[in-house]
PDB file of C-alpha atoms in Angstrom:
ATOM      1  CA  MET A 204      -8.811 190.390   1.475  1.00 67.00           C
ATOM      2  CA  THR A 205     -11.760 188.633  -0.174  1.00 73.00           C
ATOM      3  CA  LYS A 206     -11.090 185.729  -2.526  1.00 68.00           C
ATOM      4  CA  GLN A 207     -13.179 183.557  -4.795  1.00 75.00           C
ATOM      5  CA  LYS A 208     -12.460 180.392  -6.799  1.00 80.00           C
ATOM      6  CA  ILE A 209     -14.155 179.243  -9.965  1.00 84.00           C
ATOM      7  CA  ASN A 210     -14.155 176.135 -12.123  1.00 77.00           C
ATOM      8  CA  TRP A 211     -16.326 173.465 -10.516  1.00 69.00           C
ATOM      9  CA  GLY A 212     -19.870 174.171  -9.419  1.00 62.00           C
ATOM     10  CA  SER A 213     -22.783 176.006 -10.943  1.00 52.00           C
ATOM     11  CA  ALA A 214     -23.958 179.580 -10.890  1.00 45.00           C
ATOM     12  CA  TYR A 215     -27.479 178.285 -10.479  1.00 48.00           C
ATOM     13  CA  GLY A 216     -27.537 175.616  -7.787  1.00 53.00           C
ATOM     14  CA  GLU A 217     -27.745 172.109  -9.217  1.00 57.00           C
ATOM     15  CA  ASN A 218     -28.195 173.175 -12.831  1.00 58.00           C
ATOM     16  CA  PRO A 219     -26.052 170.699 -14.813  1.00 59.00           C
ATOM     17  CA  VAL A 220     -25.746 173.103 -17.765  1.00 58.00           C
ATOM     18  CA  ASN A 221     -22.545 175.180 -17.754  1.00 62.00           C
ATOM     19  CA  ASN A 222     -21.610 173.477 -14.498  1.00 66.00           C
ATOM     20  CA  ASN A 223     -17.831 173.701 -14.711  1.00 79.00           C
ATOM     21  CA  GLY A 224     -14.851 174.947 -16.656  1.00 89.00           C
ATOM     22  CA  LEU A 225     -13.245 178.280 -17.477  1.00 94.00           C
ATOM     23  CA  SER A 226     -15.284 179.362 -20.490  1.00 94.00           C
ATOM     24  CA  ARG A 227     -16.345 182.992 -20.684  1.00 94.00           C
ATOM     25  CA  LYS A 228     -19.946 181.942 -20.010  1.00 92.00           C
ATOM     26  CA  HIS A 229     -19.124 179.927 -16.884  1.00 91.00           C
ATOM     27  CA  ILE A 230     -16.730 182.540 -15.503  1.00 93.00           C
ATOM     28  CA  VAL A 231     -19.184 185.418 -15.924  1.00 93.00           C
ATOM     29  CA  GLU A 232     -22.234 183.501 -14.673  1.00 89.00           C
ATOM     30  CA  GLY A 233     -20.279 181.823 -11.890  1.00 89.00           C
ATOM     31  CA  VAL A 234     -18.833 185.079 -10.573  1.00 92.00           C
ATOM     32  CA  ASN A 235     -22.234 186.772 -10.676  1.00 92.00           C
ATOM     33  CA  GLY A 236     -23.836 183.886  -8.807  1.00 88.00           C
ATOM     34  CA  CYS A 237     -21.098 183.761  -6.187  1.00 88.00           C
ATOM     35  CA  LEU A 238     -21.176 187.494  -5.510  1.00 93.00           C
ATOM     36  CA  GLU A 239     -24.937 187.308  -5.104  1.00 93.00           C
ATOM     37  CA  ARG A 240     -24.640 184.459  -2.587  1.00 90.00           C
ATOM     38  CA  LEU A 241     -21.900 186.287  -0.683  1.00 91.00           C
ATOM     39  CA  GLY A 242     -23.765 189.583  -0.700  1.00 95.00           C
ATOM     40  CA  LEU A 243     -20.728 191.367  -2.152  1.00 95.00           C
ATOM     41  CA  ASP A 244     -20.276 193.768  -5.032  1.00 96.00           C
ATOM     42  CA  TYR A 245     -16.743 192.543  -5.770  1.00 95.00           C
ATOM     43  CA  VAL A 246     -13.846 190.413  -4.501  1.00 95.00           C
ATOM     44  CA  ASP A 247     -10.192 191.352  -4.370  1.00 95.00           C
ATOM     45  CA  LEU A 248      -8.890 188.221  -6.064  1.00 94.00           C
ATOM     46  CA  ILE A 249     -10.465 185.431  -8.094  1.00 95.00           C
ATOM     47  CA  TYR A 250      -8.737 182.122  -8.839  1.00 95.00           C
ATOM     48  CA  ALA A 251      -9.080 179.875 -11.863  1.00 95.00           C
ATOM     49  CA  HIS A 252      -9.278 176.778  -9.692  1.00 92.00           C
ATOM     50  CA  ARG A 253      -7.469 174.138 -11.772  1.00 93.00           C
ATOM     51  CA  PRO A 254      -6.879 174.566 -15.511  1.00 95.00           C
ATOM     52  CA  ASP A 255      -9.601 173.887 -18.064  1.00 94.00           C
ATOM     53  CA  ARG A 256      -7.863 172.221 -20.992  1.00 94.00           C
ATOM     54  CA  ASN A 257     -11.065 172.122 -23.026  1.00 93.00           C
ATOM     55  CA  THR A 258     -11.251 175.918 -23.209  1.00 95.00           C
ATOM     56  CA  PRO A 259      -8.699 178.055 -25.082  1.00 97.00           C
ATOM     57  CA  ILE A 260      -6.531 179.978 -22.599  1.00 97.00           C
ATOM     58  CA  GLU A 261      -7.119 183.167 -24.605  1.00 98.00           C
ATOM     59  CA  GLU A 262     -10.845 182.906 -23.892  1.00 97.00           C
ATOM     60  CA  THR A 263     -10.155 182.445 -20.177  1.00 97.00           C
ATOM     61  CA  VAL A 264      -7.814 185.457 -20.085  1.00 98.00           C
ATOM     62  CA  ARG A 265     -10.380 187.636 -21.857  1.00 98.00           C
ATOM     63  CA  ALA A 266     -13.151 186.467 -19.508  1.00 97.00           C
ATOM     64  CA  PHE A 267     -11.254 187.286 -16.326  1.00 97.00           C
ATOM     65  CA  ASN A 268     -10.404 190.698 -17.710  1.00 98.00           C
ATOM     66  CA  GLN A 269     -14.106 191.253 -18.402  1.00 98.00           C
ATOM     67  CA  ILE A 270     -14.716 190.509 -14.713  1.00 97.00           C
ATOM     68  CA  ILE A 271     -12.026 193.020 -13.732  1.00 98.00           C
ATOM     69  CA  ASP A 272     -13.247 195.659 -16.206  1.00 98.00           C
ATOM     70  CA  THR A 273     -16.787 195.424 -14.822  1.00 97.00           C
ATOM     71  CA  GLY A 274     -15.538 195.982 -11.264  1.00 97.00           C
ATOM     72  CA  LYS A 275     -16.293 192.518  -9.909  1.00 97.00           C
ATOM     73  CA  ALA A 276     -12.674 191.687  -9.025  1.00 96.00           C
ATOM     74  CA  PHE A 277      -9.398 193.587  -8.780  1.00 96.00           C
ATOM     75  CA  TYR A 278      -7.063 190.760  -9.835  1.00 96.00           C
ATOM     76  CA  TRP A 279      -7.128 187.157 -10.997  1.00 97.00           C
ATOM     77  CA  GLY A 280      -4.862 184.206 -10.440  1.00 97.00           C
ATOM     78  CA  THR A 281      -4.575 180.468 -10.969  1.00 97.00           C
ATOM     79  CA  SER A 282      -4.639 177.348  -8.825  1.00 95.00           C
ATOM     80  CA  GLU A 283      -2.706 174.191  -9.684  1.00 96.00           C
ATOM     81  CA  TRP A 284      -1.831 175.383 -13.194  1.00 97.00           C
ATOM     82  CA  ASN A 285       1.531 174.354 -14.598  1.00 97.00           C
ATOM     83  CA  ALA A 286       4.241 176.820 -15.596  1.00 97.00           C
ATOM     84  CA  ASP A 287       3.545 176.522 -19.335  1.00 97.00           C
ATOM     85  CA  GLU A 288      -0.148 177.303 -18.837  1.00 98.00           C
ATOM     86  CA  ILE A 289       0.632 180.366 -16.724  1.00 98.00           C
ATOM     87  CA  ALA A 290       3.228 181.574 -19.237  1.00 98.00           C
ATOM     88  CA  THR A 291       0.742 181.074 -22.096  1.00 98.00           C
ATOM     89  CA  ALA A 292      -1.864 183.121 -20.232  1.00 98.00           C
ATOM     90  CA  TRP A 293       0.659 185.908 -19.868  1.00 98.00           C
ATOM     91  CA  ARG A 294       1.590 185.777 -23.556  1.00 98.00           C
ATOM     92  CA  TYR A 295      -2.053 186.351 -24.481  1.00 98.00           C
ATOM     93  CA  ALA A 296      -2.418 189.049 -21.842  1.00 98.00           C
ATOM     94  CA  ASP A 297       0.660 190.914 -23.096  1.00 97.00           C
ATOM     95  CA  LYS A 298      -0.405 190.537 -26.727  1.00 97.00           C
ATOM     96  CA  LEU A 299      -3.906 191.852 -26.040  1.00 98.00           C
ATOM     97  CA  GLY A 300      -2.959 194.535 -23.510  1.00 98.00           C
ATOM     98  CA  LEU A 301      -4.770 192.671 -20.721  1.00 98.00           C
ATOM     99  CA  ILE A 302      -4.017 191.621 -17.144  1.00 97.00           C
ATOM    100  CA  GLY A 303      -2.421 188.213 -16.656  1.00 98.00           C
ATOM    101  CA  PRO A 304      -2.634 185.921 -13.627  1.00 98.00           C
ATOM    102  CA  LEU A 305      -0.788 187.555 -10.746  1.00 96.00           C
ATOM    103  CA  MET A 306      -1.048 184.731  -8.206  1.00 96.00           C
ATOM    104  CA  GLU A 307      -0.778 180.949  -8.262  1.00 97.00           C
ATOM    105  CA  GLN A 308      -2.014 178.587  -5.547  1.00 96.00           C
ATOM    106  CA  PRO A 309       0.149 175.432  -5.519  1.00 97.00           C
ATOM    107  CA  GLN A 310       0.864 172.822  -2.887  1.00 96.00           C
ATOM    108  CA  TYR A 311       4.130 173.645  -1.143  1.00 97.00           C
ATOM    109  CA  ASN A 312       5.752 172.140   1.915  1.00 97.00           C
ATOM    110  CA  MET A 313       8.948 170.452   3.049  1.00 98.00           C
ATOM    111  CA  LEU A 314       7.921 167.270   1.252  1.00 97.00           C
ATOM    112  CA  ALA A 315       6.640 168.877  -1.972  1.00 96.00           C
ATOM    113  CA  ARG A 316       9.058 171.429  -3.443  1.00 97.00           C
ATOM    114  CA  GLU A 317       9.560 170.721  -7.139  1.00 96.00           C
ATOM    115  CA  LYS A 318       6.812 172.909  -8.607  1.00 96.00           C
ATOM    116  CA  VAL A 319       7.458 176.007  -6.514  1.00 97.00           C
ATOM    117  CA  GLU A 320      11.244 175.892  -6.444  1.00 97.00           C
ATOM    118  CA  LYS A 321      11.976 174.573  -9.940  1.00 96.00           C
ATOM    119  CA  GLU A 322       9.063 174.615 -12.392  1.00 97.00           C
ATOM    120  CA  PHE A 323       7.931 178.145 -11.516  1.00 97.00           C
ATOM    121  CA  GLU A 324      11.456 179.535 -11.076  1.00 96.00           C
ATOM    122  CA  HIS A 325      11.494 181.602 -14.277  1.00 95.00           C
ATOM    123  CA  LEU A 326       7.993 183.034 -13.711  1.00 97.00           C
ATOM    124  CA  TYR A 327       8.872 185.027 -10.590  1.00 96.00           C
ATOM    125  CA  PRO A 328      11.176 187.522 -12.353  1.00 95.00           C
ATOM    126  CA  GLU A 329       9.391 187.323 -15.722  1.00 95.00           C
ATOM    127  CA  VAL A 330       5.814 188.112 -14.666  1.00 95.00           C
ATOM    128  CA  GLY A 331       6.108 188.898 -10.946  1.00 95.00           C
ATOM    129  CA  LEU A 332       4.161 185.779  -9.987  1.00 96.00           C
ATOM    130  CA  GLY A 333       3.167 185.546  -6.322  1.00 95.00           C
ATOM    131  CA  LEU A 334       2.187 182.413  -4.413  1.00 97.00           C
ATOM    132  CA  THR A 335      -0.585 181.568  -1.985  1.00 95.00           C
ATOM    133  CA  ILE A 336       0.467 178.051  -1.050  1.00 96.00           C
ATOM    134  CA  PHE A 337      -1.688 175.303   0.425  1.00 94.00           C
ATOM    135  CA  SER A 338      -0.944 172.208   2.515  1.00 93.00           C
ATOM    136  CA  PRO A 339       2.101 173.636   4.351  1.00 95.00           C
ATOM    137  CA  LEU A 340       1.797 170.786   6.890  1.00 94.00           C
ATOM    138  CA  LYS A 341       1.044 168.046   4.299  1.00 92.00           C
ATOM    139  CA  ILE A 342      -2.317 167.158   5.945  1.00 85.00           C
ATOM    140  CA  GLY A 343      -0.600 167.108   9.335  1.00 89.00           C
ATOM    141  CA  ILE A 344       2.277 164.758   8.496  1.00 93.00           C
ATOM    142  CA  LEU A 345       4.834 167.506   9.133  1.00 95.00           C
ATOM    143  CA  THR A 346       3.485 168.164  12.637  1.00 93.00           C
ATOM    144  CA  GLY A 347       4.944 164.831  13.741  1.00 93.00           C
ATOM    145  CA  LYS A 348       1.612 163.605  15.126  1.00 90.00           C
ATOM    146  CA  TYR A 349       1.655 160.579  12.821  1.00 88.00           C
ATOM    147  CA  ASN A 350       5.213 159.542  13.667  1.00 88.00           C
ATOM    148  CA  GLU A 351       4.067 156.628  15.824  1.00 82.00           C
ATOM    149  CA  GLY A 352       0.794 155.798  14.069  1.00 75.00           C
ATOM    150  CA  ILE A 353      -2.610 157.390  13.451  1.00 71.00           C
ATOM    151  CA  PRO A 354      -4.201 158.939  16.582  1.00 60.00           C
ATOM    152  CA  GLN A 355      -7.960 158.351  16.752  1.00 60.00           C
ATOM    153  CA  ASP A 356      -8.670 162.053  17.329  1.00 59.00           C
ATOM    154  CA  SER A 357      -6.605 163.152  14.316  1.00 59.00           C
ATOM    155  CA  ARG A 358      -8.026 164.066  10.919  1.00 60.00           C
ATOM    156  CA  LEU A 359      -6.802 160.838   9.346  1.00 63.00           C
ATOM    157  CA  GLY A 360      -8.157 158.889  12.280  1.00 53.00           C
ATOM    158  CA  SER A 361     -11.617 160.422  12.482  1.00 53.00           C
ATOM    159  CA  SER A 362     -12.647 162.183   9.256  1.00 60.00           C
ATOM    160  CA  ASP A 363     -14.669 160.378   6.607  1.00 64.00           C
ATOM    161  CA  ASP A 364     -14.459 162.926   3.787  1.00 64.00           C
ATOM    162  CA  ALA A 365     -13.347 161.674   0.378  1.00 60.00           C
ATOM    163  CA  PHE A 366      -9.943 163.404   0.432  1.00 59.00           C
ATOM    164  CA  VAL A 367      -9.002 161.891   3.786  1.00 61.00           C
ATOM    165  CA  LYS A 368     -10.181 158.453   2.699  1.00 56.00           C
ATOM    166  CA  GLY A 369      -7.862 158.759  -0.277  1.00 58.00           C
ATOM    167  CA  MET A 370      -4.960 159.721   1.967  1.00 60.00           C
ATOM    168  CA  ASN A 371      -5.680 156.808   4.277  1.00 58.00           C
ATOM    169  CA  LYS A 372      -4.861 154.470   1.416  1.00 59.00           C
ATOM    170  CA  ARG A 373      -1.314 155.829   1.571  1.00 68.00           C
ATOM    171  CA  VAL A 374      -0.815 154.975   5.228  1.00 67.00           C
ATOM    172  CA  GLY A 375       1.779 152.250   5.518  1.00 65.00           C
ATOM    173  CA  ASP A 376       2.940 152.308   1.899  1.00 76.00           C
ATOM    174  CA  ASP A 377       6.560 152.993   0.976  1.00 82.00           C
ATOM    175  CA  SER A 378       6.091 156.707   0.264  1.00 87.00           C
ATOM    176  CA  TRP A 379       4.288 157.185   3.601  1.00 85.00           C
ATOM    177  CA  LYS A 380       7.055 155.401   5.493  1.00 88.00           C
ATOM    178  CA  LYS A 381       9.675 157.492   3.724  1.00 92.00           C
ATOM    179  CA  ASP A 382       7.888 160.743   4.638  1.00 93.00           C
ATOM    180  CA  ILE A 383       7.522 159.689   8.290  1.00 94.00           C
ATOM    181  CA  GLU A 384      11.214 158.826   8.565  1.00 95.00           C
ATOM    182  CA  VAL A 385      12.112 162.279   7.254  1.00 96.00           C
ATOM    183  CA  VAL A 386       9.702 163.970   9.674  1.00 96.00           C
ATOM    184  CA  LYS A 387      11.218 162.071  12.614  1.00 96.00           C
ATOM    185  CA  LYS A 388      14.657 163.400  11.679  1.00 97.00           C
ATOM    186  CA  LEU A 389      13.305 166.970  11.726  1.00 97.00           C
ATOM    187  CA  LYS A 390      12.246 166.747  15.378  1.00 97.00           C
ATOM    188  CA  PRO A 391      15.738 167.461  16.810  1.00 97.00           C
ATOM    189  CA  VAL A 392      15.882 170.640  14.713  1.00 98.00           C
ATOM    190  CA  ALA A 393      12.567 171.862  16.129  1.00 97.00           C
ATOM    191  CA  ASP A 394      13.615 170.905  19.666  1.00 97.00           C
ATOM    192  CA  LYS A 395      16.896 172.794  19.307  1.00 97.00           C
ATOM    193  CA  LEU A 396      15.002 175.924  18.235  1.00 97.00           C
ATOM    194  CA  GLY A 397      12.450 175.532  21.039  1.00 97.00           C
ATOM    195  CA  ILE A 398       9.458 175.239  18.700  1.00 97.00           C
ATOM    196  CA  THR A 399       7.084 172.475  17.632  1.00 95.00           C
ATOM    197  CA  GLN A 400       7.443 170.594  14.370  1.00 96.00           C
ATOM    198  CA  ALA A 401       4.249 172.251  13.128  1.00 94.00           C
ATOM    199  CA  THR A 402       5.720 175.703  13.751  1.00 95.00           C
ATOM    200  CA  LEU A 403       8.970 174.655  12.068  1.00 97.00           C
ATOM    201  CA  ALA A 404       7.145 173.471   8.954  1.00 97.00           C
ATOM    202  CA  MET A 405       4.993 176.608   8.749  1.00 96.00           C
ATOM    203  CA  ALA A 406       7.952 178.923   9.281  1.00 97.00           C
ATOM    204  CA  TRP A 407       9.946 177.049   6.642  1.00 98.00           C
ATOM    205  CA  VAL A 408       7.450 177.793   3.841  1.00 97.00           C
ATOM    206  CA  LEU A 409       7.401 181.465   4.863  1.00 96.00           C
ATOM    207  CA  THR A 410      11.169 181.755   4.364  1.00 97.00           C
ATOM    208  CA  ASN A 411      10.604 181.421   0.616  1.00 97.00           C
ATOM    209  CA  LYS A 412      10.566 184.996  -0.671  1.00 95.00           C
ATOM    210  CA  ASN A 413       8.100 184.062  -3.418  1.00 96.00           C
ATOM    211  CA  VAL A 414       5.431 182.920  -0.939  1.00 96.00           C
ATOM    212  CA  SER A 415       2.964 185.751  -0.323  1.00 93.00           C
ATOM    213  CA  SER A 416       0.714 183.797   2.034  1.00 92.00           C
ATOM    214  CA  ALA A 417       0.022 180.283   3.277  1.00 93.00           C
ATOM    215  CA  ILE A 418      -3.387 178.648   3.649  1.00 90.00           C
ATOM    216  CA  THR A 419      -3.697 176.864   6.968  1.00 87.00           C
ATOM    217  CA  GLY A 420      -6.308 174.453   8.222  1.00 78.00           C
ATOM    218  CA  ALA A 421      -7.406 173.889  11.809  1.00 75.00           C
ATOM    219  CA  SER A 422      -9.930 171.745  13.646  1.00 74.00           C
ATOM    220  CA  ARG A 423      -9.194 173.262  17.068  1.00 77.00           C
ATOM    221  CA  PRO A 424      -8.493 176.859  18.235  1.00 83.00           C
ATOM    222  CA  GLU A 425      -5.072 175.900  19.608  1.00 81.00           C
ATOM    223  CA  GLN A 426      -4.006 174.868  16.107  1.00 79.00           C
ATOM    224  CA  VAL A 427      -4.706 178.409  14.895  1.00 83.00           C
ATOM    225  CA  TYR A 428      -2.513 179.823  17.667  1.00 82.00           C
ATOM    226  CA  GLU A 429       0.198 177.312  16.783  1.00 82.00           C
ATOM    227  CA  SER A 430       0.165 178.437  13.162  1.00 84.00           C
ATOM    228  CA  MET A 431       0.587 182.082  14.187  1.00 89.00           C
ATOM    229  CA  LYS A 432       3.767 181.186  16.070  1.00 90.00           C
ATOM    230  CA  ALA A 433       5.386 180.548  12.695  1.00 92.00           C
ATOM    231  CA  ILE A 434       5.631 184.265  11.965  1.00 94.00           C
ATOM    232  CA  PRO A 435       8.206 185.109  14.669  1.00 95.00           C
ATOM    233  CA  ALA A 436       9.818 181.677  14.200  1.00 96.00           C
ATOM    234  CA  VAL A 437      10.934 182.642  10.687  1.00 96.00           C
ATOM    235  CA  GLU A 438      13.796 184.613  12.251  1.00 97.00           C
ATOM    236  CA  LEU A 439      15.085 181.407  13.843  1.00 97.00           C
ATOM    237  CA  LEU A 440      15.596 179.769  10.468  1.00 98.00           C
ATOM    238  CA  THR A 441      19.044 181.099   9.707  1.00 97.00           C
ATOM    239  CA  PRO A 442      20.938 180.050   6.566  1.00 97.00           C
ATOM    240  CA  GLU A 443      22.742 177.470   8.707  1.00 98.00           C
ATOM    241  CA  VAL A 444      19.476 175.990   9.989  1.00 98.00           C
ATOM    242  CA  LEU A 445      17.975 175.954   6.493  1.00 98.00           C
ATOM    243  CA  LYS A 446      21.052 174.139   5.210  1.00 97.00           C
ATOM    244  CA  GLU A 447      20.663 171.556   7.973  1.00 98.00           C
ATOM    245  CA  ILE A 448      17.000 171.087   7.050  1.00 98.00           C
ATOM    246  CA  ASP A 449      17.883 170.667   3.364  1.00 97.00           C
ATOM    247  CA  GLY A 450      20.362 167.970   4.341  1.00 97.00           C
ATOM    248  CA  ILE A 451      17.624 166.074   6.184  1.00 97.00           C
ATOM    249  CA  LEU A 452      15.004 166.497   3.466  1.00 97.00           C
ATOM    250  CA  GLY A 453      17.324 165.577   0.615  1.00 95.00           C
ATOM    251  CA  ASN A 454      14.865 166.921  -1.959  1.00 95.00           C
ATOM    252  CA  LYS A 455      16.071 170.416  -2.832  1.00 94.00           C
ATOM    253  CA  PRO A 456      15.597 170.899  -6.592  1.00 93.00           C
ATOM    254  CA  PRO A 457      18.713 171.938  -8.546  1.00 87.00           C
ATOM    255  CA  VAL A 458      18.902 175.595  -9.479  1.00 72.00           C
ATOM    256  CA  MET A 459      18.206 176.101 -13.172  1.00 63.00           C
ATOM    257  CA  THR A 460      19.734 179.272 -14.595  1.00 55.00           C
ATOM    258  CA  ARG A 461      18.022 180.563 -17.735  1.00 54.00           C
ATOM    259  CA  ARG A 462      19.322 183.190 -20.109  1.00 47.00           C
ATOM    260  CA  PHE A 463      17.090 185.156 -22.417  1.00 44.00           C
ATOM    261  CA  THR A 464      18.462 186.975 -25.428  1.00 38.00           C
TER     262      THR A 464
END
């Protein structure tokens, strides 16, 4: 499956004009420029990468449908939108007889559950929303490799990109210490199942029936192989094991039942 994201960046290199956002102009020009650079006629799925609150959602919905109608994408989705924004997009799509966002790309892992398990809860049955989640290992925290400090050969220990530098500011603060203590308590569960903590964390996100796929990152080939082990490991996460994990995490959002009349 081929995917494309749009919001930041320009259709024409460093041209500062129309350089970001989800206006019709930027979406159409950005998609055309991206397809040209990729050497493709179309992509399967295109994401609105972060919401653009300076552009009416109706305009964004119409623009993505123009992309679909001209054969440059089959479907469109969102990334890091909130539930109200996704629902609003669908209201316009239904009203206008257009296609709404079929996929959302949120962060989801053992330490970040609220959005996927609570905020989006009503969207799954209402609009058939699917999820392509990112950060299933929470930048490696859930692998357990930071339990005793920051290894020099780890991403946090060696990378100098802006995102990692921002995360490094968290190291040692109260929220970091809390996360590490939770991760340490998960190790006996992984050991009992005969898998690594990384495999446990990856398999855990895949047990959510609303997760269509998970984006993984790797700096070494063995990390790719480790991620693939999560697929058969899903069968190890029985209801009893999942209940044990919930008890350790202590962050399961309450179920919110909604009735529509």
